Coordinates of C-alpha atoms (C1' of nucleotides) in Angstrom, one line a residue:
Chain A
X1 CA -21.1 -45.5 45.9
X2 CA -21.5 -44.6 49.5
X3 CA -20.2 -41.4 51.1
X4 CA -19.0 -43.5 54.0
X5 CA -16.5 -45.2 51.6
X6 CA -15.9 -42.2 49.3
X7 CA -13.9 -39.1 50.2
X8 CA -16.1 -36.1 50.4
X9 CA -13.7 -33.4 51.3
X10 CA -15.7 -30.2 51.0
X11 CA -14.7 -26.9 52.4
X12 CA -17.1 -24.3 53.8
X13 CA -14.7 -21.4 53.2
X14 CA -13.0 -20.5 50.0
X15 CA -9.3 -20.9 49.9
X16 CA -7.6 -17.5 49.7
X17 CA -5.4 -18.1 46.7
X18 CA -8.2 -19.2 44.3
X19 CA -9.2 -16.4 42.0
X20 CA -11.8 -17.7 39.5
X21 CA -15.0 -19.5 40.4
X22 CA -14.1 -22.8 38.9
X23 CA -10.8 -23.0 40.8
X24 CA -12.6 -22.0 44.0
X25 CA -15.4 -24.6 43.5
X26 CA -13.0 -27.4 42.5
X27 CA -11.1 -26.8 45.7
X28 CA -14.3 -26.4 47.9
X29 CA -15.9 -29.5 46.3
X30 CA -12.8 -31.6 47.0
X31 CA -12.2 -32.3 43.3
X32 CA -8.6 -31.4 43.4
X33 CA -5.8 -30.8 45.9
X34 CA -2.8 -28.6 45.2
X35 CA 0.6 -30.2 45.4
X36 CA 2.7 -27.3 44.0
X37 CA 2.1 -24.3 41.7
X38 CA 0.1 -25.5 38.7
X39 CA 0.3 -29.2 39.9
X40 CA -2.8 -30.9 41.3
X41 CA -4.0 -34.2 42.6
X42 CA -7.3 -35.3 41.2
X43 CA -9.3 -36.5 44.1
X44 CA -12.1 -39.1 43.8
X45 CA -14.9 -36.6 43.0
X46 CA -12.7 -34.7 40.4
X47 CA -11.4 -37.8 38.9
X48 CA -14.8 -39.1 38.1
X49 CA -15.6 -36.0 36.2
X50 CA -12.2 -36.1 34.4
X51 CA -13.0 -39.7 33.3
X52 CA -16.3 -38.6 31.9
X53 CA -14.7 -36.1 29.6
X54 CA -12.0 -38.7 28.6
X55 CA -14.7 -41.3 27.8
X56 CA -16.6 -38.9 25.5
X57 CA -13.3 -37.9 23.8
X58 CA -12.2 -41.5 23.5
X59 CA -15.4 -42.7 22.0
X60 CA -15.7 -40.0 19.5
X61 CA -12.1 -40.3 18.4
X62 CA -12.4 -44.0 18.0
X63 CA -15.6 -43.5 16.0
X64 CA -13.7 -41.0 13.7
X65 CA -11.2 -43.7 12.9
X66 CA -8.3 -42.5 15.1
X67 CA -6.2 -45.2 16.9
X68 CA -5.3 -44.8 20.5
X69 CA -1.7 -45.0 21.6
X70 CA 0.1 -44.0 24.8
X71 CA 3.4 -42.2 24.3
X72 CA 6.0 -41.6 27.0
X73 CA 5.8 -38.5 29.1
X74 CA 9.6 -38.6 29.2
X75 CA 11.3 -37.7 26.0
X76 CA 15.0 -37.7 25.0
X77 CA 16.6 -34.5 24.0
X78 CA 18.0 -36.0 20.7
X79 CA 14.5 -36.1 19.3
X80 CA 13.9 -32.5 20.1
X81 CA 17.3 -31.6 18.6
X82 CA 16.2 -33.3 15.4
X83 CA 13.1 -31.2 15.1
X84 CA 15.1 -28.1 16.1
X85 CA 12.9 -27.4 19.1
X86 CA 15.3 -28.3 21.9
X87 CA 16.9 -24.8 21.5
X88 CA 13.7 -23.0 20.4
X89 CA 11.3 -24.2 23.1
X90 CA 12.9 -22.3 25.9
X91 CA 12.0 -22.4 29.5
X92 CA 8.5 -23.8 28.8
X93 CA 10.3 -27.1 28.4
X94 CA 11.0 -28.9 31.7
X95 CA 14.4 -30.6 31.2
X96 CA 16.2 -33.1 33.4
X97 CA 19.1 -35.4 33.2
X98 CA 19.3 -39.1 33.9
X99 CA 22.1 -41.0 35.8
X100 CA 24.1 -41.3 32.6
X101 CA 23.9 -37.5 32.1
X102 CA 21.6 -37.9 29.1
X103 CA 19.2 -35.0 28.7
X104 CA 15.4 -35.5 28.7
X105 CA 12.3 -33.4 28.9
X106 CA 8.8 -34.0 30.3
X107 CA 6.7 -33.8 27.1
X108 CA 4.8 -30.6 26.6
X109 CA 3.5 -32.0 23.3
X110 CA 4.3 -35.1 21.3
X111 CA 4.9 -34.2 17.6
X112 CA 8.5 -35.5 17.8
X113 CA 7.6 -38.8 19.5
X114 CA 4.7 -39.6 17.1
X115 CA 6.7 -38.6 14.1
X116 CA 9.5 -40.9 15.3
X117 CA 7.0 -43.7 15.9
X118 CA 5.6 -43.3 12.4
X119 CA 8.9 -43.2 10.6
X120 CA 9.9 -46.4 12.3
X121 CA 6.6 -48.3 11.7
X122 CA 4.9 -46.9 8.6
X123 CA 6.4 -47.7 5.3
X124 CA 3.7 -47.7 2.7
X125 CA 0.9 -45.5 1.3
X126 CA -1.4 -48.5 2.0
X127 CA -1.1 -47.7 5.7
X128 CA -2.2 -44.2 5.1
X129 CA -3.9 -42.0 6.1
X130 CA -3.3 -42.8 9.7
X131 CA -4.4 -40.9 12.8
X132 CA -3.1 -41.6 16.2
X133 CA -4.2 -40.1 19.5
X134 CA -3.4 -40.4 23.1
X135 CA -4.8 -39.0 26.4
X136 CA -1.8 -38.1 28.4
X137 CA -0.4 -35.8 31.1
X138 CA 1.7 -33.0 29.6
X139 CA 3.9 -30.6 31.4
X140 CA 4.6 -27.1 30.3
X141 CA 6.6 -24.9 32.7
X142 CA 4.3 -21.9 32.3
X143 CA 5.8 -18.6 33.6
X144 CA 2.7 -18.1 35.5
X145 CA 0.4 -21.0 36.1
X146 CA -3.0 -19.8 37.3
X147 CA -6.6 -20.4 37.7
X148 CA -6.2 -23.9 39.1
X149 CA -6.4 -26.6 36.4
X150 CA -7.4 -24.0 33.8
X151 CA -3.8 -23.1 33.2
X152 CA -1.9 -25.7 35.1
X153 CA 1.6 -26.8 34.4
X154 CA 0.7 -30.4 34.5
X155 CA -2.5 -31.0 32.6
X156 CA -4.4 -33.8 30.9
X157 CA -4.6 -33.5 27.1
X158 CA -5.9 -35.5 24.3
X159 CA -3.6 -35.0 21.3
X160 CA -3.9 -36.6 17.9
X161 CA -1.6 -36.6 14.9
X162 CA -2.6 -37.6 11.4
X163 CA -0.3 -38.5 8.5
X164 CA -0.9 -38.3 4.8
X165 CA 0.6 -38.5 1.5
X166 CA -1.0 -35.4 0.2
X167 CA -2.9 -32.2 1.1
X168 CA -6.3 -33.6 0.0
X169 CA -6.1 -36.5 2.3
X170 CA -5.0 -34.2 5.1
X171 CA -8.0 -32.0 4.4
X172 CA -10.3 -35.0 4.6
X173 CA -9.1 -36.1 8.0
X174 CA -9.1 -32.5 9.2
X175 CA -12.8 -32.2 8.3
X176 CA -13.5 -35.6 10.0
X177 CA -11.7 -34.3 13.1
X178 CA -13.7 -31.1 13.0
X179 CA -16.9 -33.1 13.0
X180 CA -15.6 -35.3 15.7
X181 CA -14.8 -32.3 17.9
X182 CA -18.3 -30.9 17.3
X183 CA -19.7 -34.3 18.4
X184 CA -17.5 -34.3 21.5
X185 CA -18.5 -30.8 22.6
X186 CA -22.1 -31.4 21.8
X187 CA -22.0 -34.4 24.1
X188 CA -20.5 -32.5 27.0
X189 CA -23.6 -30.4 27.1
X190 CA -21.5 -27.2 27.1
X191 CA -22.2 -24.1 25.1
X192 CA -19.3 -23.7 22.7
X193 CA -18.3 -22.3 19.5
X194 CA -15.9 -23.4 16.8
X195 CA -14.0 -20.4 15.4
X196 CA -11.3 -19.7 12.8
X197 CA -8.0 -19.3 14.5
X198 CA -4.6 -17.9 13.9
X199 CA -2.4 -20.9 13.3
X200 CA 0.3 -19.1 15.2
X201 CA 4.0 -20.0 15.2
X202 CA 3.2 -23.6 14.1
X203 CA 2.0 -22.3 10.7
X204 CA 0.0 -24.4 8.3
X205 CA -3.1 -24.0 6.3
X206 CA -6.4 -24.2 8.2
X207 CA -6.8 -24.0 12.0
X208 CA -9.9 -23.9 14.1
X209 CA -10.3 -23.4 17.8
X210 CA -13.1 -24.7 20.0
X211 CA -14.2 -22.4 22.8
X212 CA -16.5 -22.9 25.7
X213 CA -18.3 -19.6 26.2
X214 CA -17.9 -18.0 29.6
X215 CA -17.4 -14.5 30.8
X216 CA -14.2 -15.4 32.5
X217 CA -12.7 -16.7 29.2
X218 CA -9.2 -15.5 28.3
X219 CA -10.0 -15.2 24.7
X220 CA -12.3 -12.9 22.8
X221 CA -14.2 -14.4 20.0
X222 CA -16.2 -12.6 17.3
X223 CA -19.3 -14.2 15.6
X224 CA -21.9 -13.1 13.2
X225 CA -25.5 -12.7 14.2
X226 CA -26.5 -13.4 10.6
X227 CA -24.3 -16.3 9.5
X228 CA -22.0 -19.1 10.7
X229 CA -19.0 -16.8 10.7
X230 CA -17.0 -17.0 13.9
X231 CA -13.3 -16.3 14.6
X232 CA -10.9 -15.5 17.3
X233 CA -10.6 -11.7 17.6
X234 CA -6.9 -12.3 16.9
X235 CA -7.9 -13.3 13.4
X236 CA -11.4 -11.9 12.9
X237 CA -12.0 -9.6 10.0
X238 CA -14.9 -7.4 8.9
X239 CA -16.1 -6.5 5.5
X240 CA -13.5 -4.1 4.5
X241 CA -14.5 -0.6 3.7
X242 CA -13.4 0.1 0.1
X243 CA -15.6 3.1 -0.6
X244 CA -13.8 6.4 -1.1
X245 CA -14.1 8.9 1.8
X246 CA -16.5 11.7 1.6
X247 CA -15.4 14.8 -0.3
X248 CA -13.3 17.2 1.8
X249 CA -15.4 19.8 3.5
X250 CA -12.8 21.6 5.5
X251 CA -9.3 23.1 5.1
X252 CA -6.3 21.5 6.8
X253 CA -5.4 23.5 9.8
X254 CA -2.6 23.3 12.4
X255 CA -4.0 23.7 15.9
X256 CA -2.4 23.9 19.3
X257 CA -3.3 21.0 21.6
X258 CA -1.2 21.6 24.7
X259 CA -0.7 18.5 26.9
X260 CA -3.1 16.4 24.9
X261 CA -1.4 13.0 24.5
X262 CA -4.2 10.5 24.3
X263 CA -6.6 10.0 21.5
X264 CA -9.6 10.5 23.9
X265 CA -8.1 13.7 25.2
X266 CA -7.5 15.1 21.7
X267 CA -10.9 14.3 20.5
X268 CA -12.5 15.9 23.5
X269 CA -10.2 18.9 23.3
X270 CA -11.0 19.4 19.6
X271 CA -14.7 18.6 20.2
X272 CA -14.6 15.9 17.5
X273 CA -16.0 12.4 17.6
X274 CA -13.2 9.9 18.4
X275 CA -13.8 8.2 15.0
X276 CA -12.8 11.5 13.3
X277 CA -9.4 11.4 15.0
X278 CA -6.7 9.1 13.6
X279 CA -3.9 7.6 15.7
X280 CA -0.5 6.8 14.4
X281 CA 1.7 4.1 16.0
X282 CA 5.3 3.5 15.1
X283 CA 6.7 0.0 15.1
X284 CA 10.1 -1.3 14.1
X285 CA 10.3 -2.1 10.4
X286 CA 12.1 -4.8 8.3
X287 CA 13.7 -2.4 5.8
X288 CA 13.3 0.9 7.6
X289 CA 13.9 1.7 11.2
X290 CA 10.3 2.4 11.8
X291 CA 6.9 2.0 10.1
X292 CA 3.9 4.1 10.8
X293 CA 0.5 2.3 11.4
X294 CA -2.6 4.5 11.2
X295 CA -5.9 3.6 12.8
X296 CA -9.1 5.2 13.6
X297 CA -9.1 6.6 17.1
X298 CA -11.8 4.3 18.4
X299 CA -10.0 1.2 17.0
X300 CA -7.3 -1.0 18.5
X301 CA -4.3 -2.4 16.7
X302 CA -4.3 -6.1 16.2
X303 CA -0.7 -7.0 16.7
X304 CA -1.0 -10.4 15.1
X305 CA -2.3 -8.9 11.8
X306 CA 0.4 -6.2 11.9
X307 CA 3.4 -8.4 12.4
X308 CA 2.3 -10.5 9.3
X309 CA 3.0 -7.5 7.2
X310 CA 6.2 -7.7 5.2
X311 CA 7.3 -4.2 6.2
X312 CA 7.0 -4.9 9.9
X313 CA 9.3 -7.0 12.2
X314 CA 7.9 -10.1 13.7
X315 CA 7.3 -10.4 16.6
X316 CA 6.0 -6.8 16.6
X317 CA 8.1 -4.3 18.5
X318 CA 7.0 -0.8 19.2
X319 CA 9.4 2.1 18.6
X320 CA 11.0 3.5 21.8
X321 CA 10.5 7.2 22.7
X322 CA 14.0 7.9 21.4
X323 CA 13.3 6.2 18.1
X324 CA 10.1 8.1 17.7
X325 CA 11.8 11.4 18.4
X326 CA 14.5 10.5 15.8
X327 CA 12.0 9.4 13.1
X328 CA 9.3 12.1 13.4
X329 CA 10.8 14.8 15.8
X330 CA 8.1 14.7 18.4
X331 CA 6.7 12.6 21.3
X332 CA 4.3 9.6 20.9
X333 CA 1.2 11.7 21.5
X334 CA 1.6 13.9 18.4
X335 CA 2.5 11.6 15.6
X336 CA 0.5 11.9 12.4
X337 CA 0.8 10.5 8.8
X338 CA 1.1 13.9 7.1
X339 CA 4.6 14.6 5.7
X340 CA 6.2 11.4 7.0
X341 CA 9.1 10.0 5.0
X342 CA 8.7 6.5 6.5
X343 CA 6.4 3.8 5.2
X344 CA 2.8 4.6 6.2
X345 CA 0.3 1.8 6.4
X346 CA -3.3 2.5 7.3
X347 CA -6.3 0.4 8.3
X348 CA -9.0 0.4 5.7
X349 CA -11.4 2.2 8.2
X350 CA -8.9 5.0 8.7
X351 CA -8.6 5.5 5.0
X352 CA -12.3 6.0 4.7
X353 CA -12.4 9.0 7.1
X354 CA -12.6 12.5 5.6
X355 CA -11.7 15.8 7.4
X356 CA -9.9 13.9 10.1
X357 CA -7.7 15.2 12.9
X358 CA -4.3 13.7 13.6
X359 CA -0.9 14.5 15.2
X360 CA 1.1 17.2 13.5
X361 CA 4.5 15.6 14.2
X362 CA 5.3 18.5 16.5
X363 CA 4.8 18.4 20.2
X364 CA 1.6 20.0 21.4
X365 CA 0.1 20.3 17.9
X366 CA -2.4 18.5 15.8
X367 CA -3.9 18.9 12.4
X368 CA -7.6 19.1 11.6
X369 CA -9.6 18.9 8.4
X370 CA -7.0 16.5 7.0
X371 CA -8.0 14.5 3.9
X372 CA -6.3 11.6 2.2
X373 CA -5.1 12.4 -1.4
X374 CA -5.5 16.1 -1.0
X375 CA -3.2 16.7 2.0
X376 CA -1.2 13.5 1.9
X377 CA -0.8 10.5 -0.4
X378 CA -3.2 7.7 0.4
X379 CA -1.4 5.2 2.6
X380 CA -1.1 1.5 1.8
X381 CA -4.4 0.0 2.9
X382 CA -4.3 -3.1 5.2
X383 CA -6.4 -4.8 7.8
X384 CA -4.7 -3.7 11.0
X385 CA -7.3 -3.6 13.7
X386 CA -9.4 -5.7 16.1
X387 CA -13.0 -6.0 15.0
X388 CA -15.5 -4.3 17.3
X389 CA -19.1 -5.1 18.1
X390 CA -21.3 -4.0 15.2
X391 CA -18.8 -4.4 12.5
X392 CA -20.2 -6.1 9.4
X393 CA -19.5 -9.9 9.1
X394 CA -16.8 -10.5 6.4
X395 CA -19.3 -12.6 4.5
X396 CA -21.7 -9.6 4.5
X397 CA -24.3 -11.6 6.4
X398 CA -25.1 -9.9 9.7
X399 CA -23.0 -8.0 12.2
X400 CA -20.3 -9.1 14.6
X401 CA -20.8 -9.8 18.2
X402 CA -18.0 -10.5 20.6
X403 CA -18.1 -12.9 23.6
X404 CA -15.5 -14.4 25.8
X405 CA -14.4 -18.0 25.4
X406 CA -12.1 -20.6 27.0
X407 CA -10.1 -22.4 24.5
X408 CA -10.6 -26.2 25.0
X409 CA -9.7 -27.5 21.6
X410 CA -7.5 -26.6 18.6
X411 CA -7.1 -28.4 15.3
X412 CA -4.3 -27.6 12.8
X413 CA -3.2 -28.6 9.4
X414 CA 0.5 -28.9 10.3
X415 CA 2.1 -29.7 7.0
X416 CA 5.5 -31.2 6.7
X417 CA 7.5 -29.3 9.3
X418 CA 8.2 -32.3 11.5
X419 CA 8.1 -35.0 9.0
X420 CA 10.6 -33.2 6.8
X421 CA 12.9 -32.4 9.7
X422 CA 12.7 -35.9 11.1
X423 CA 12.6 -37.8 7.8
X424 CA 9.1 -39.4 8.1
X425 CA 8.4 -40.8 4.7
X426 CA 6.4 -43.5 3.0
X427 CA 6.5 -45.1 -0.4
X428 CA 3.7 -44.0 -2.7
X429 CA 1.9 -46.0 -5.4
X430 CA 4.9 -45.6 -7.7
X431 CA 7.3 -46.8 -5.2
X432 CA 8.7 -43.4 -4.6
X433 CA 9.6 -42.1 -1.2
X434 CA 7.4 -39.2 -0.1
X435 CA 7.6 -36.9 2.9
X436 CA 4.4 -37.2 4.9
X437 CA 2.1 -34.2 5.6
X438 CA 0.6 -33.9 9.0
X439 CA -2.4 -32.7 11.0
X440 CA -2.6 -32.2 14.8
X441 CA -5.6 -32.0 17.0
X442 CA -5.7 -31.2 20.7
X443 CA -8.2 -31.1 23.5
X444 CA -7.5 -29.8 26.9
X445 CA -9.3 -32.5 28.8
X446 CA -8.6 -31.2 32.3
X447 CA -9.4 -27.7 31.1
X448 CA -12.8 -28.8 29.9
X449 CA -13.6 -29.7 33.4
X450 CA -12.8 -26.2 34.7
X451 CA -14.6 -24.6 31.7
X452 CA -17.7 -26.6 32.5
X453 CA -17.8 -25.1 36.0
X454 CA -17.2 -21.6 34.7
X455 CA -20.3 -22.1 32.6
X456 CA -22.5 -24.0 35.0
X457 CA -22.6 -22.9 38.6
X458 CA -24.6 -20.9 41.1
X459 CA -24.0 -19.6 44.6
X460 CA -24.4 -23.1 46.1
X461 CA -21.8 -24.7 43.9
X462 CA -21.4 -26.6 40.7
X463 CA -24.3 -27.6 38.4
X464 CA -22.9 -30.4 36.2
X465 CA -24.3 -31.1 32.8
X466 CA -25.6 -34.7 33.0
X467 CA -22.8 -36.0 30.8
X468 CA -20.0 -34.8 33.0
X469 CA -21.5 -35.2 36.5
X470 CA -19.5 -37.4 38.9
X471 CA -22.7 -39.1 39.9
X472 CA -26.2 -39.1 38.3
X473 CA -28.2 -39.2 41.5
X474 CA -27.6 -38.2 45.1
X475 CA -29.6 -40.3 47.5
X476 CA -30.1 -38.4 50.8
X477 CA -31.8 -40.2 53.7
X478 CA -33.2 -38.2 56.6
X479 CA -32.6 -39.9 60.0
X480 CA -30.9 -42.9 58.5
X481 CA -29.6 -44.1 61.8
X482 CA -32.9 -44.1 63.7
X483 CA -35.5 -45.0 61.1
X484 CA -35.6 -48.6 60.1
X485 CA -38.2 -47.6 57.4
X486 CA -35.9 -45.0 55.9
X487 CA -32.9 -47.4 56.0
X488 CA -34.8 -50.2 54.3
X489 CA -36.3 -47.9 51.7
X490 CA -33.0 -46.2 50.8
X491 CA -31.1 -49.4 50.6
X492 CA -33.7 -50.8 48.2
X493 CA -33.7 -47.6 46.1
X494 CA -29.9 -47.7 46.0
X495 CA -29.9 -51.2 44.7
X496 CA -32.7 -50.6 42.2
X497 CA -31.2 -47.4 40.8
X498 CA -27.8 -48.9 40.5
X499 CA -29.3 -51.9 38.8
X500 CA -31.1 -49.5 36.4
X501 CA -27.7 -48.2 35.4
X502 CA -27.5 -45.0 37.4
X503 CA -24.4 -43.9 39.1
X504 CA -25.7 -43.2 42.6
X505 CA -24.1 -41.6 45.6
X506 CA -25.8 -42.6 48.8
X507 CA -25.1 -40.2 51.6
X508 CA -24.9 -42.6 54.6
X509 CA -22.8 -40.3 56.8
X510 CA -24.2 -39.5 60.2
X511 CA -24.7 -35.9 59.2
X512 CA -27.6 -33.5 59.6
X513 CA -29.7 -33.0 56.5
X514 CA -28.5 -29.5 55.9
X515 CA -24.9 -30.7 55.7
X516 CA -25.8 -33.4 53.2
X517 CA -27.8 -31.0 51.1
X518 CA -25.0 -28.4 51.0
X519 CA -22.4 -31.0 50.1
X520 CA -24.5 -32.6 47.3
X521 CA -25.3 -29.1 45.9
X522 CA -21.7 -28.0 46.1
X523 CA -20.5 -31.1 44.3
X524 CA -23.2 -30.5 41.8
X525 CA -24.9 -33.8 41.4
X526 CA -27.7 -33.2 38.9
X527 CA -30.5 -35.0 40.6
X528 CA -31.3 -35.6 44.3
X529 CA -33.7 -38.0 45.9
X530 CA -34.5 -37.4 49.6
X531 CA -36.1 -40.2 51.6
X532 CA -37.6 -39.3 55.0
X533 CA -40.2 -40.7 57.3
X534 CA -42.4 -37.7 56.7
X535 CA -42.7 -38.4 53.0
X536 CA -42.8 -42.2 53.4
X537 CA -45.9 -41.9 55.5
X538 CA -47.6 -40.9 52.3
X539 CA -45.5 -43.3 50.2
X540 CA -43.6 -40.4 48.7
X541 CA -40.0 -39.3 48.3
X542 CA -38.7 -35.9 47.3
X543 CA -37.1 -35.3 43.9
X544 CA -35.1 -32.2 42.9
X545 CA -33.1 -31.2 39.9
X546 CA -29.9 -29.4 40.9
X547 CA -30.6 -26.3 39.0
X548 CA -34.4 -26.2 39.7
X549 CA -36.1 -23.7 42.0
X550 CA -38.0 -26.3 44.0
X551 CA -38.5 -29.9 44.7
X552 CA -41.4 -32.2 44.1
X553 CA -42.9 -35.1 46.1
X554 CA -43.4 -38.1 44.0
X555 CA -44.8 -41.5 44.9
X556 CA -41.9 -43.9 45.5
X557 CA -43.4 -46.4 43.0
X558 CA -43.1 -43.8 40.2
X559 CA -39.6 -42.7 40.9
X560 CA -37.7 -44.9 38.4
X561 CA -40.2 -43.9 35.7
X562 CA -39.8 -40.3 36.6
X563 CA -36.1 -40.4 36.5
X564 CA -36.1 -42.1 33.1
X565 CA -38.0 -39.1 31.6
Chain B
rC1 C1' 11.2 -12.3 33.3
rG2 C1' 9.5 -7.1 35.5
rG3 C1' 6.2 -5.0 39.5
rG4 C1' 3.3 -6.0 44.0
rG5 C1' 1.1 -9.0 48.1
rC6 C1' 1.2 -13.0 51.4
rG7 C1' 3.7 -17.3 54.3
rU8 C1' 1.1 -18.4 62.1
rG9 C1' -2.7 -26.3 63.3
rG10 C1' -6.4 -29.2 57.4
rC11 C1' -9.1 -24.1 55.8
rG12 C1' -10.0 -18.7 56.8
rC13 C1' -7.6 -15.2 59.8
rA14 C1' -5.8 -12.0 64.4
rG15 C1' -1.2 -11.3 66.9
rU16 C1' 4.3 -8.4 64.1
rC17 C1' 4.2 -1.5 64.2
rU18 C1' 5.7 -1.1 70.3
rG19 C1' 10.2 -8.4 71.5
rG20 C1' 8.2 -11.3 77.2
rU21 C1' 3.4 -18.2 78.5
rA22 C1' 0.8 -18.7 70.4
rG23 C1' -4.8 -17.1 69.9
rC24 C1' -10.0 -16.9 67.3
rG25 C1' -13.7 -19.1 63.8
rC26 C1' -14.5 -23.4 60.8
rA27 C1' -13.0 -28.4 60.3
rC28 C1' -11.6 -32.9 63.2
rU29 C1' -12.3 -36.5 68.0
rU30 C1' -15.6 -38.0 72.3
rG31 C1' -20.3 -37.5 74.8
rA32 C1' -25.2 -35.5 75.4
rC33 C1' -29.3 -33.1 73.3
rU34 C1' -31.0 -32.4 68.4
rG35 C1' -32.9 -34.2 63.5
rG36 C1' -35.8 -31.5 56.3
rG37 C1' -30.7 -26.4 54.4
rG38 C1' -23.7 -26.0 57.0
rG39 C1' -27.7 -27.0 64.9
rU40 C1' -26.5 -26.5 70.5
rC41 C1' -23.8 -27.6 74.8
rA42 C1' -19.5 -29.8 77.1
rA43 C1' -14.8 -32.0 77.0
rG44 C1' -10.6 -32.8 73.6
rU45 C1' -6.6 -33.6 69.4
rG46 C1' -3.6 -30.8 66.5
rG47 C1' 1.2 -25.3 65.4
rU48 C1' 9.8 -25.9 66.5
rC49 C1' 4.8 -19.1 63.6
rA50 C1' 8.1 -21.1 55.5
rC51 C1' 13.6 -22.0 56.0
rA52 C1' 18.6 -20.5 57.4
rG53 C1' 21.8 -17.2 59.7
rG54 C1' 22.2 -12.8 63.0
rU55 C1' 20.8 -9.1 67.2
rU56 C1' 19.0 -10.0 72.3
rC57 C1' 18.6 -12.4 79.0
rA58 C1' 14.4 -13.4 75.6
rA59 C1' 12.3 -13.4 68.6
rA60 C1' 6.0 -15.2 65.2
rU61 C1' 7.5 -10.1 66.3
rC62 C1' 13.8 -6.6 64.9
rC63 C1' 18.0 -7.3 60.9
rU64 C1' 20.1 -10.2 56.5
rG65 C1' 19.5 -14.0 53.1
rU66 C1' 16.9 -18.0 50.8
rC67 C1' 12.6 -20.6 49.4
rG68 C1' 7.4 -21.1 48.5
rU69 C1' 2.9 -19.1 46.9
rC70 C1' -0.7 -15.7 44.8
rC71 C1' -2.1 -11.2 41.9
rC72 C1' -0.9 -7.5 37.7
rG73 C1' 2.0 -7.2 33.2
rA74 C1' 5.1 -9.7 29.4
rC75 C1' 4.7 -14.8 27.5
rC76 C1' 1.8 -19.1 26.5
rA77 C1' -2.5 -24.9 24.3

RNA sequence: CGGGGCGUGGCGCAGUCUGGUAGCGCACUUGACUGGGGGUCAAGUGGUCACAGGUUCAAAUCCUGUCGUCCCGACCA
């Protein structure tokens, strides 16, 4: 490809409304162009990268036995009414009406469509298990699209759905998909981690997320430095403390703590380490108006864990100031577990603390030297908190570290939610009709592109991993217009490298070298070959890796061999 | 959906408070010089100042409304 015939639409300045680096660089490198909030055109440079991701995904899905299909982006409302999601999905679903006043939506996901396809076309267990995938634009009307294509409304996704007669078959395909995902992300050249995930509202047995590690990631993931354990912090647990707390050493005392409303403030005021102070949160309960949740002062409530408790309403809802006052007779800053006549649930770590301080259920007062069993009945023990760095891995091997990740893939064992609601069945070996069980497997293809940039860039621009780069080699001639020697050499190189199977971008614009270097660096082409009269006089050209500190002059004759290394 | 910011050539911005000929840098076009890290000089192209009303002799500027867009939060693959 020649730059004279290929749109290089780079920007020197950063567009004002791009916040994160990948968004800025995608705009500056001319990869994408915004049409509306969360809706982008993929321009030539960007599309080449997107296609690279797609190709890897497609090859690995095919290799794992999945069959490619292409489902409609436009979906009729009836299908969503069958699954019960037309009402439930809410404003995230972009709905519209055709000329006959029939309602449709732009597909945000395709469970309904694939389930419909399967119930119409699969009849026998002999056709199972079956796994269908597509690479398709989805539309989700996010309340706040942001970060360019990272959280766009219209985005390219690979989604796959598998169908089985039983759970064992589903588990087999799930495992095969898990391996395929590892193969896919290995091939991208990105640093990623597979983590245990909360299966969320979709429910189902197992669920894993794939995260590209980057400081700007929206998710926190915990992993063990001594084993393979890794989980989204939403779900991560630690080895639970079951040991009894130390023996009481102090008497319980009521102390005045005027105007101390935060845990940090109370700890400081009482001159106690924050781990020695327990905090009590009131949330709405299922059977009682409120439930008390007790945590160590330095720990954070994990709302997902909490709302799974039978006693707690889901989704979780914190008690209002008025409800707190009614239930315990004080403000939020002075609640404590002592003497409460509402259900009290404590995190394991909070139950292991002796001689602790806590609110006295009276404004401006706290209790110190409090001990479970002696001063109050031991609360129900539960895992309520987010893990923190240094917690023991739940498998007992090593300690937890926490890093940020960008979720690029998610695999679920879905179960029969959709097949049951929509009547997707097959005959089994005994000729009996059985409801199918499903798995679903997603990859945010366009998000992978942004995540790659978050992980691989410098102050000059993008540094593509070889597998994702829009081109393999940038050919930069110096003085192309004036030097016949340069012109002839570069044309031959272009032909030879292309014949050798490289994707080459020859910069034949009438630009100064600095402009060409800056553009090739910004676009992030992994390797650059510069041809100028100066070097040719010695039979040499300049070779530089995008991320490398400096370039090297190598004999023209050795170039192809050198590139092959 | 709650809170806040911003809409002036393709991009980044000034001008708005205090109404009076629409500006700057980059980009783009042409020419000359230049030619190994976004070069210099010269001459140009391009904007009904988001939109709709209103006030006024006169509105980018003041008033009212609408829309778009970005950020924080809630929500979400």
